Amino acid sequence: MYNSDSDDGEDSNLRQALPVDESIELTGLPTTAEEYMVYVRKEARACPNVFKASSQSITKYNTTTSKQQISYLAQFNDSKIETPKALLPDPKWVSYIVNKFRQNREVIFSPNRPKQTQKVKIPKTNEISKWKKIVFHDSEKLPTLSLVLQLDQLGLCSILTLIGDCLCEEEEVFTDHVGCWIYALLCCLDDLIDSSMQASLRSIMKHLATIRASLKSPSDPLASETSLIISIISIHFKQGDV
């Protein structure tokens, strides 16, 4: 039964969930459920009510790998890519692109959209090498609606993640064909995406922003192609600016 005067005032505002026989004496590691409960309570009592972690106490637990990882994540999240002003798209163009994208999505997600009767054979989403060939190397394999709509949301996320990984690890090169695939997949992607998919979209956006910043002239076709994908991910999918 709850007793406000028990346990020397510890957790005095909380009702005890399980009875614990405090008379049990531990001589080693707990071997029964009752001994484990006593062990946990005694450990909890030994902890201070407030614990303040110093930077030294955190640092000593870092291995070389974790330090490198933390450094990488900080650089990825905080650093912005400096893009020459001449390579940045006109705000009116961006607004037009995003609105057009949303109109295409309305057609795709409309319940009145005609059903696709013609099905194109596509690889399974776990057949990575085949998808790499389609997206990055087979220029004749265009992302038609009848093809892309065969992918469910999990499949769309898998292919977009694959594209992001290949681009960021520099296994493959961004081209207008790859841009077409990214655009088509994004058109069918649900607005409600998890944190993993958000990270993949930001990776794609960041990589394309790096490409755009390296271009010599705004007349380079890649300037508009990268800006198109960046604008959609940034504005429609609300993944921030780069």
PDB file of C-alpha atoms in Angstrom:
ATOM      1  CA  MET A   1       0.000   0.000   0.000  1.00  0.00           C
ATOM      2  CA  TYR A   2       1.109   3.543  -0.703  1.00  0.00           C
ATOM      3  CA  ASN A   3       2.759   5.268   2.229  1.00  0.00           C
ATOM      4  CA  SER A   4       3.768   8.924   1.923  1.00  0.00           C
ATOM      5  CA  ASP A   5       6.352   8.489   4.687  1.00  0.00           C
ATOM      6  CA  SER A   6       8.105   5.466   3.223  1.00  0.00           C
ATOM      7  CA  ASP A   7      11.400   5.303   1.369  1.00  0.00           C
ATOM      8  CA  ASP A   8      12.719   8.438   3.111  1.00  0.00           C
ATOM      9  CA  GLY A   9      10.569  10.668   0.908  1.00  0.00           C
ATOM     10  CA  GLU A  10      11.842   9.141  -2.342  1.00  0.00           C
ATOM     11  CA  ASP A  11       9.224   9.319  -5.075  1.00  0.00           C
ATOM     12  CA  SER A  12       6.736  10.380  -2.420  1.00  0.00           C
ATOM     13  CA  ASN A  13       4.280  11.508  -5.076  1.00  0.00           C
ATOM     14  CA  LEU A  14       4.297   8.203  -6.923  1.00  0.00           C
ATOM     15  CA  ARG A  15       2.295   5.096  -6.052  1.00  0.00           C
ATOM     16  CA  GLN A  16       4.397   1.921  -5.859  1.00  0.00           C
ATOM     17  CA  ALA A  17       3.507  -0.290  -8.819  1.00  0.00           C
ATOM     18  CA  LEU A  18       4.996  -3.562  -7.537  1.00  0.00           C
ATOM     19  CA  PRO A  19       5.629  -4.665  -3.951  1.00  0.00           C
ATOM     20  CA  VAL A  20       9.303  -5.205  -3.197  1.00  0.00           C
ATOM     21  CA  ASP A  21      10.594  -7.269  -0.283  1.00  0.00           C
ATOM     22  CA  GLU A  22      13.339  -5.006   1.053  1.00  0.00           C
ATOM     23  CA  SER A  23      14.552  -7.718   3.438  1.00  0.00           C
ATOM     24  CA  ILE A  24      16.184  -9.631   0.569  1.00  0.00           C
ATOM     25  CA  GLU A  25      19.960  -9.366   0.799  1.00  0.00           C
ATOM     26  CA  LEU A  26      22.001  -9.460  -2.387  1.00  0.00           C
ATOM     27  CA  THR A  27      25.351 -11.219  -2.345  1.00  0.00           C
ATOM     28  CA  GLY A  28      25.947 -11.033  -6.082  1.00  0.00           C
ATOM     29  CA  LEU A  29      24.066 -10.535  -9.315  1.00  0.00           C
ATOM     30  CA  PRO A  30      20.288 -11.095  -9.064  1.00  0.00           C
ATOM     31  CA  THR A  31      19.079 -14.580  -9.969  1.00  0.00           C
ATOM     32  CA  THR A  32      15.329 -14.185  -9.403  1.00  0.00           C
ATOM     33  CA  ALA A  33      12.714 -11.611 -10.329  1.00  0.00           C
ATOM     34  CA  GLU A  34      12.427 -10.492  -6.691  1.00  0.00           C
ATOM     35  CA  GLU A  35      16.190 -10.038  -6.380  1.00  0.00           C
ATOM     36  CA  TYR A  36      16.246  -8.087  -9.639  1.00  0.00           C
ATOM     37  CA  MET A  37      13.578  -5.686  -8.335  1.00  0.00           C
ATOM     38  CA  VAL A  38      15.599  -5.072  -5.164  1.00  0.00           C
ATOM     39  CA  TYR A  39      18.757  -4.608  -7.255  1.00  0.00           C
ATOM     40  CA  VAL A  40      17.082  -2.010  -9.482  1.00  0.00           C
ATOM     41  CA  ARG A  41      15.645  -0.066  -6.537  1.00  0.00           C
ATOM     42  CA  LYS A  42      18.990   0.061  -4.765  1.00  0.00           C
ATOM     43  CA  GLU A  43      20.705   1.260  -7.933  1.00  0.00           C
ATOM     44  CA  ALA A  44      18.064   3.951  -8.393  1.00  0.00           C
ATOM     45  CA  ARG A  45      18.539   5.173  -4.816  1.00  0.00           C
ATOM     46  CA  ALA A  46      22.268   5.453  -5.394  1.00  0.00           C
ATOM     47  CA  CYS A  47      21.740   7.867  -8.296  1.00  0.00           C
ATOM     48  CA  PRO A  48      21.602  11.613  -7.580  1.00  0.00           C
ATOM     49  CA  ASN A  49      18.256  13.353  -8.093  1.00  0.00           C
ATOM     50  CA  VAL A  50      19.867  15.670 -10.636  1.00  0.00           C
ATOM     51  CA  PHE A  51      22.761  14.719 -12.895  1.00  0.00           C
ATOM     52  CA  LYS A  52      24.698  17.275 -14.900  1.00  0.00           C
ATOM     53  CA  ALA A  53      26.871  15.914 -17.704  1.00  0.00           C
ATOM     54  CA  SER A  54      30.045  17.826 -18.389  1.00  0.00           C
ATOM     55  CA  SER A  55      31.674  17.963 -21.798  1.00  0.00           C
ATOM     56  CA  GLN A  56      34.554  15.900 -20.400  1.00  0.00           C
ATOM     57  CA  SER A  57      32.255  13.106 -19.254  1.00  0.00           C
ATOM     58  CA  ILE A  58      30.671  12.960 -22.694  1.00  0.00           C
ATOM     59  CA  THR A  59      33.936  13.096 -24.595  1.00  0.00           C
ATOM     60  CA  LYS A  60      35.520  10.185 -22.770  1.00  0.00           C
ATOM     61  CA  TYR A  61      32.882   7.813 -24.153  1.00  0.00           C
ATOM     62  CA  ASN A  62      33.472   8.845 -27.753  1.00  0.00           C
ATOM     63  CA  THR A  63      35.361   6.414 -29.920  1.00  0.00           C
ATOM     64  CA  THR A  64      37.228   7.546 -33.015  1.00  0.00           C
ATOM     65  CA  THR A  65      34.333   6.370 -35.187  1.00  0.00           C
ATOM     66  CA  SER A  66      31.674   8.242 -33.222  1.00  0.00           C
ATOM     67  CA  LYS A  67      33.751  11.447 -33.273  1.00  0.00           C
ATOM     68  CA  GLN A  68      34.039  11.248 -37.052  1.00  0.00           C
ATOM     69  CA  GLN A  69      30.312  10.603 -37.353  1.00  0.00           C
ATOM     70  CA  ILE A  70      29.357  13.518 -35.092  1.00  0.00           C
ATOM     71  CA  SER A  71      31.681  15.815 -37.021  1.00  0.00           C
ATOM     72  CA  TYR A  72      30.143  14.719 -40.316  1.00  0.00           C
ATOM     73  CA  LEU A  73      26.559  15.239 -39.166  1.00  0.00           C
ATOM     74  CA  ALA A  74      27.334  18.694 -37.828  1.00  0.00           C
ATOM     75  CA  GLN A  75      28.889  19.684 -41.117  1.00  0.00           C
ATOM     76  CA  PHE A  76      25.939  18.282 -43.077  1.00  0.00           C
ATOM     77  CA  ASN A  77      23.270  20.022 -41.013  1.00  0.00           C
ATOM     78  CA  ASP A  78      24.855  23.389 -40.355  1.00  0.00           C
ATOM     79  CA  SER A  79      26.823  24.231 -43.460  1.00  0.00           C
ATOM     80  CA  LYS A  80      25.105  25.971 -46.359  1.00  0.00           C
ATOM     81  CA  ILE A  81      26.303  25.760 -49.913  1.00  0.00           C
ATOM     82  CA  GLU A  82      27.324  29.119 -51.279  1.00  0.00           C
ATOM     83  CA  THR A  83      25.778  29.406 -54.716  1.00  0.00           C
ATOM     84  CA  PRO A  84      26.630  32.291 -57.052  1.00  0.00           C
ATOM     85  CA  LYS A  85      23.631  34.586 -57.359  1.00  0.00           C
ATOM     86  CA  ALA A  86      23.612  34.194 -61.132  1.00  0.00           C
ATOM     87  CA  LEU A  87      22.919  30.462 -60.746  1.00  0.00           C
ATOM     88  CA  LEU A  88      19.943  30.897 -58.426  1.00  0.00           C
ATOM     89  CA  PRO A  89      16.520  30.636 -60.092  1.00  0.00           C
ATOM     90  CA  ASP A  90      14.081  33.505 -60.353  1.00  0.00           C
ATOM     91  CA  PRO A  91      11.418  33.329 -57.584  1.00  0.00           C
ATOM     92  CA  LYS A  92       8.632  33.559 -60.194  1.00  0.00           C
ATOM     93  CA  TRP A  93      10.098  30.561 -62.026  1.00  0.00           C
ATOM     94  CA  VAL A  94      10.286  28.635 -58.750  1.00  0.00           C
ATOM     95  CA  SER A  95       6.654  29.444 -57.970  1.00  0.00           C
ATOM     96  CA  TYR A  96       5.587  28.279 -61.438  1.00  0.00           C
ATOM     97  CA  ILE A  97       7.570  25.031 -61.145  1.00  0.00           C
ATOM     98  CA  VAL A  98       6.145  24.140 -57.735  1.00  0.00           C
ATOM     99  CA  ASN A  99       2.570  24.967 -58.784  1.00  0.00           C
ATOM    100  CA  LYS A 100       2.930  22.848 -61.923  1.00  0.00           C
ATOM    101  CA  PHE A 101       4.293  19.995 -59.828  1.00  0.00           C
ATOM    102  CA  ARG A 102       1.314  20.210 -57.497  1.00  0.00           C
ATOM    103  CA  GLN A 103      -1.096  20.207 -60.427  1.00  0.00           C
ATOM    104  CA  ASN A 104       0.506  17.007 -61.700  1.00  0.00           C
ATOM    105  CA  ARG A 105       0.139  15.450 -58.259  1.00  0.00           C
ATOM    106  CA  GLU A 106      -3.546  16.389 -58.141  1.00  0.00           C
ATOM    107  CA  VAL A 107      -4.111  14.458 -61.351  1.00  0.00           C
ATOM    108  CA  ILE A 108      -2.140  11.444 -60.115  1.00  0.00           C
ATOM    109  CA  PHE A 109      -3.845  11.309 -56.706  1.00  0.00           C
ATOM    110  CA  SER A 110      -7.315  12.089 -58.037  1.00  0.00           C
ATOM    111  CA  PRO A 111      -9.870   9.293 -57.426  1.00  0.00           C
ATOM    112  CA  ASN A 112     -11.251  10.028 -60.895  1.00  0.00           C
ATOM    113  CA  ARG A 113      -7.941   9.328 -62.586  1.00  0.00           C
ATOM    114  CA  PRO A 114      -8.368   6.678 -65.303  1.00  0.00           C
ATOM    115  CA  LYS A 115      -6.917   3.335 -64.282  1.00  0.00           C
ATOM    116  CA  GLN A 116      -3.770   2.217 -66.025  1.00  0.00           C
ATOM    117  CA  THR A 117      -4.617  -0.821 -68.122  1.00  0.00           C
ATOM    118  CA  GLN A 118      -1.159  -1.235 -69.636  1.00  0.00           C
ATOM    119  CA  LYS A 119       1.448  -2.562 -67.228  1.00  0.00           C
ATOM    120  CA  VAL A 120       5.149  -2.384 -67.842  1.00  0.00           C
ATOM    121  CA  LYS A 121       7.354  -5.059 -66.356  1.00  0.00           C
ATOM    122  CA  ILE A 122       9.590  -3.591 -63.661  1.00  0.00           C
ATOM    123  CA  PRO A 123      12.178  -5.117 -61.325  1.00  0.00           C
ATOM    124  CA  LYS A 124      11.458  -5.762 -57.668  1.00  0.00           C
ATOM    125  CA  THR A 125      12.576  -2.934 -55.419  1.00  0.00           C
ATOM    126  CA  ASN A 126      15.309  -5.098 -53.889  1.00  0.00           C
ATOM    127  CA  GLU A 127      16.902  -5.723 -57.288  1.00  0.00           C
ATOM    128  CA  ILE A 128      19.308  -2.841 -56.849  1.00  0.00           C
ATOM    129  CA  SER A 129      21.577  -3.451 -59.837  1.00  0.00           C
ATOM    130  CA  LYS A 130      18.602  -3.513 -62.210  1.00  0.00           C
ATOM    131  CA  TRP A 131      17.203  -0.267 -60.821  1.00  0.00           C
ATOM    132  CA  LYS A 132      20.610   1.385 -61.064  1.00  0.00           C
ATOM    133  CA  LYS A 133      20.738   0.438 -64.732  1.00  0.00           C
ATOM    134  CA  ILE A 134      17.226   1.781 -65.385  1.00  0.00           C
ATOM    135  CA  VAL A 135      17.643   5.089 -63.549  1.00  0.00           C
ATOM    136  CA  PHE A 136      21.263   5.924 -64.367  1.00  0.00           C
ATOM    137  CA  HIS A 137      22.123   4.167 -67.627  1.00  0.00           C
ATOM    138  CA  ASP A 138      19.079   3.134 -69.665  1.00  0.00           C
ATOM    139  CA  SER A 139      18.043   6.382 -71.344  1.00  0.00           C
ATOM    140  CA  GLU A 140      15.276   4.579 -73.232  1.00  0.00           C
ATOM    141  CA  LYS A 141      13.555   3.497 -70.012  1.00  0.00           C
ATOM    142  CA  LEU A 142      11.554   6.616 -69.229  1.00  0.00           C
ATOM    143  CA  PRO A 143       9.578   6.972 -65.971  1.00  0.00           C
ATOM    144  CA  THR A 144       6.124   6.764 -67.543  1.00  0.00           C
ATOM    145  CA  LEU A 145       3.046   6.978 -65.357  1.00  0.00           C
ATOM    146  CA  SER A 146       2.132   3.349 -66.076  1.00  0.00           C
ATOM    147  CA  LEU A 147       5.569   2.344 -64.801  1.00  0.00           C
ATOM    148  CA  VAL A 148       5.892   4.541 -61.716  1.00  0.00           C
ATOM    149  CA  LEU A 149       2.347   3.869 -60.476  1.00  0.00           C
ATOM    150  CA  GLN A 150       3.220   0.194 -60.082  1.00  0.00           C
ATOM    151  CA  LEU A 151       5.411   1.168 -57.133  1.00  0.00           C
ATOM    152  CA  ASP A 152       3.785   1.477 -53.735  1.00  0.00           C
ATOM    153  CA  GLN A 153       4.957   4.117 -51.248  1.00  0.00           C
ATOM    154  CA  LEU A 154       7.594   1.806 -49.807  1.00  0.00           C
ATOM    155  CA  GLY A 155       8.891   1.126 -53.308  1.00  0.00           C
ATOM    156  CA  LEU A 156       9.016   4.832 -54.149  1.00  0.00           C
ATOM    157  CA  CYS A 157      11.009   5.509 -50.970  1.00  0.00           C
ATOM    158  CA  SER A 158      13.388   2.644 -51.735  1.00  0.00           C
ATOM    159  CA  ILE A 159      14.201   3.888 -55.237  1.00  0.00           C
ATOM    160  CA  LEU A 160      14.600   7.511 -54.101  1.00  0.00           C
ATOM    161  CA  THR A 161      16.894   6.383 -51.293  1.00  0.00           C
ATOM    162  CA  LEU A 162      18.923   4.347 -53.782  1.00  0.00           C
ATOM    163  CA  ILE A 163      19.279   7.393 -56.054  1.00  0.00           C
ATOM    164  CA  GLY A 164      20.334   9.567 -53.129  1.00  0.00           C
ATOM    165  CA  ASP A 165      22.909   7.041 -51.944  1.00  0.00           C
ATOM    166  CA  CYS A 166      24.404   6.570 -55.422  1.00  0.00           C
ATOM    167  CA  LEU A 167      24.690  10.315 -56.028  1.00  0.00           C
ATOM    168  CA  CYS A 168      26.101  11.212 -52.615  1.00  0.00           C
ATOM    169  CA  GLU A 169      28.623   8.377 -52.674  1.00  0.00           C
ATOM    170  CA  GLU A 170      29.534   9.448 -56.226  1.00  0.00           C
ATOM    171  CA  GLU A 171      28.844   5.988 -57.602  1.00  0.00           C
ATOM    172  CA  GLU A 172      26.711   7.556 -60.318  1.00  0.00           C
ATOM    173  CA  VAL A 173      26.371  10.931 -62.061  1.00  0.00           C
ATOM    174  CA  PHE A 174      23.337  13.207 -62.168  1.00  0.00           C
ATOM    175  CA  THR A 175      21.930  13.673 -65.680  1.00  0.00           C
ATOM    176  CA  ASP A 176      18.675  14.943 -67.144  1.00  0.00           C
ATOM    177  CA  HIS A 177      17.485  11.308 -67.305  1.00  0.00           C
ATOM    178  CA  VAL A 178      18.104  10.885 -63.571  1.00  0.00           C
ATOM    179  CA  GLY A 179      16.308  14.185 -62.993  1.00  0.00           C
ATOM    180  CA  CYS A 180      13.256  12.864 -64.875  1.00  0.00           C
ATOM    181  CA  TRP A 181      13.179   9.816 -62.619  1.00  0.00           C
ATOM    182  CA  ILE A 182      13.471  11.857 -59.445  1.00  0.00           C
ATOM    183  CA  TYR A 183      10.674  14.183 -60.597  1.00  0.00           C
ATOM    184  CA  ALA A 184       8.354  11.293 -61.517  1.00  0.00           C
ATOM    185  CA  LEU A 185       8.958   9.491 -58.226  1.00  0.00           C
ATOM    186  CA  LEU A 186       8.360  12.688 -56.247  1.00  0.00           C
ATOM    187  CA  CYS A 187       5.090  13.241 -58.111  1.00  0.00           C
ATOM    188  CA  CYS A 188       3.781   9.963 -56.692  1.00  0.00           C
ATOM    189  CA  LEU A 189       5.341  10.231 -53.232  1.00  0.00           C
ATOM    190  CA  ASP A 190       2.961  10.834 -50.349  1.00  0.00           C
ATOM    191  CA  ASP A 191       3.306  14.114 -48.448  1.00  0.00           C
ATOM    192  CA  LEU A 192       3.545  12.237 -45.150  1.00  0.00           C
ATOM    193  CA  ILE A 193       7.101  10.887 -45.171  1.00  0.00           C
ATOM    194  CA  ASP A 194       9.126   9.529 -42.270  1.00  0.00           C
ATOM    195  CA  SER A 195      12.441  10.870 -41.011  1.00  0.00           C
ATOM    196  CA  SER A 196      14.424   8.366 -43.075  1.00  0.00           C
ATOM    197  CA  MET A 197      12.813   9.564 -46.307  1.00  0.00           C
ATOM    198  CA  GLN A 198      13.277  13.180 -45.266  1.00  0.00           C
ATOM    199  CA  ALA A 199      16.988  12.501 -44.823  1.00  0.00           C
ATOM    200  CA  SER A 200      17.174  10.911 -48.291  1.00  0.00           C
ATOM    201  CA  LEU A 201      15.436  13.894 -49.887  1.00  0.00           C
ATOM    202  CA  ARG A 202      17.770  16.305 -48.123  1.00  0.00           C
ATOM    203  CA  SER A 203      20.744  14.270 -49.338  1.00  0.00           C
ATOM    204  CA  ILE A 204      19.523  14.522 -52.924  1.00  0.00           C
ATOM    205  CA  MET A 205      18.831  18.253 -52.536  1.00  0.00           C
ATOM    206  CA  LYS A 206      22.230  18.893 -50.967  1.00  0.00           C
ATOM    207  CA  HIS A 207      24.061  16.985 -53.708  1.00  0.00           C
ATOM    208  CA  LEU A 208      22.209  18.821 -56.481  1.00  0.00           C
ATOM    209  CA  ALA A 209      22.917  22.144 -54.791  1.00  0.00           C
ATOM    210  CA  THR A 210      26.619  21.254 -54.800  1.00  0.00           C
ATOM    211  CA  ILE A 211      26.453  20.499 -58.524  1.00  0.00           C
ATOM    212  CA  ARG A 212      24.614  23.756 -59.220  1.00  0.00           C
ATOM    213  CA  ALA A 213      27.128  25.807 -57.253  1.00  0.00           C
ATOM    214  CA  SER A 214      29.981  24.372 -59.336  1.00  0.00           C
ATOM    215  CA  LEU A 215      28.495  25.323 -62.709  1.00  0.00           C
ATOM    216  CA  LYS A 216      30.236  27.984 -64.765  1.00  0.00           C
ATOM    217  CA  SER A 217      27.182  29.493 -66.436  1.00  0.00           C
ATOM    218  CA  PRO A 218      23.451  29.823 -65.687  1.00  0.00           C
ATOM    219  CA  SER A 219      22.824  28.717 -69.274  1.00  0.00           C
ATOM    220  CA  ASP A 220      24.131  25.243 -68.408  1.00  0.00           C
ATOM    221  CA  PRO A 221      21.160  22.826 -68.681  1.00  0.00           C
ATOM    222  CA  LEU A 222      22.036  21.398 -65.298  1.00  0.00           C
ATOM    223  CA  ALA A 223      21.313  24.770 -63.685  1.00  0.00           C
ATOM    224  CA  SER A 224      17.588  24.542 -64.354  1.00  0.00           C
ATOM    225  CA  GLU A 225      17.436  20.760 -63.867  1.00  0.00           C
ATOM    226  CA  THR A 226      19.021  20.882 -60.431  1.00  0.00           C
ATOM    227  CA  SER A 227      17.023  23.955 -59.406  1.00  0.00           C
ATOM    228  CA  LEU A 228      13.777  22.218 -60.361  1.00  0.00           C
ATOM    229  CA  ILE A 229      14.363  19.258 -58.023  1.00  0.00           C
ATOM    230  CA  ILE A 230      15.794  21.467 -55.270  1.00  0.00           C
ATOM    231  CA  SER A 231      12.736  23.755 -55.385  1.00  0.00           C
ATOM    232  CA  ILE A 232      10.273  20.854 -55.165  1.00  0.00           C
ATOM    233  CA  ILE A 233      12.026  19.138 -52.258  1.00  0.00           C
ATOM    234  CA  SER A 234      12.622  22.401 -50.443  1.00  0.00           C
ATOM    235  CA  ILE A 235       9.168  23.952 -50.850  1.00  0.00           C
ATOM    236  CA  HIS A 236       6.608  21.212 -51.433  1.00  0.00           C
ATOM    237  CA  PHE A 237       8.190  18.626 -49.133  1.00  0.00           C
ATOM    238  CA  LYS A 238       9.283  21.371 -46.709  1.00  0.00           C
ATOM    239  CA  GLN A 239      12.898  20.248 -46.356  1.00  0.00           C
ATOM    240  CA  GLY A 240      14.362  23.710 -45.906  1.00  0.00           C
ATOM    241  CA  ASP A 241      16.888  25.657 -47.894  1.00  0.00           C
ATOM    242  CA  VAL A 242      20.404  24.711 -48.948  1.00  0.00           C
TER     243      VAL A 242
END
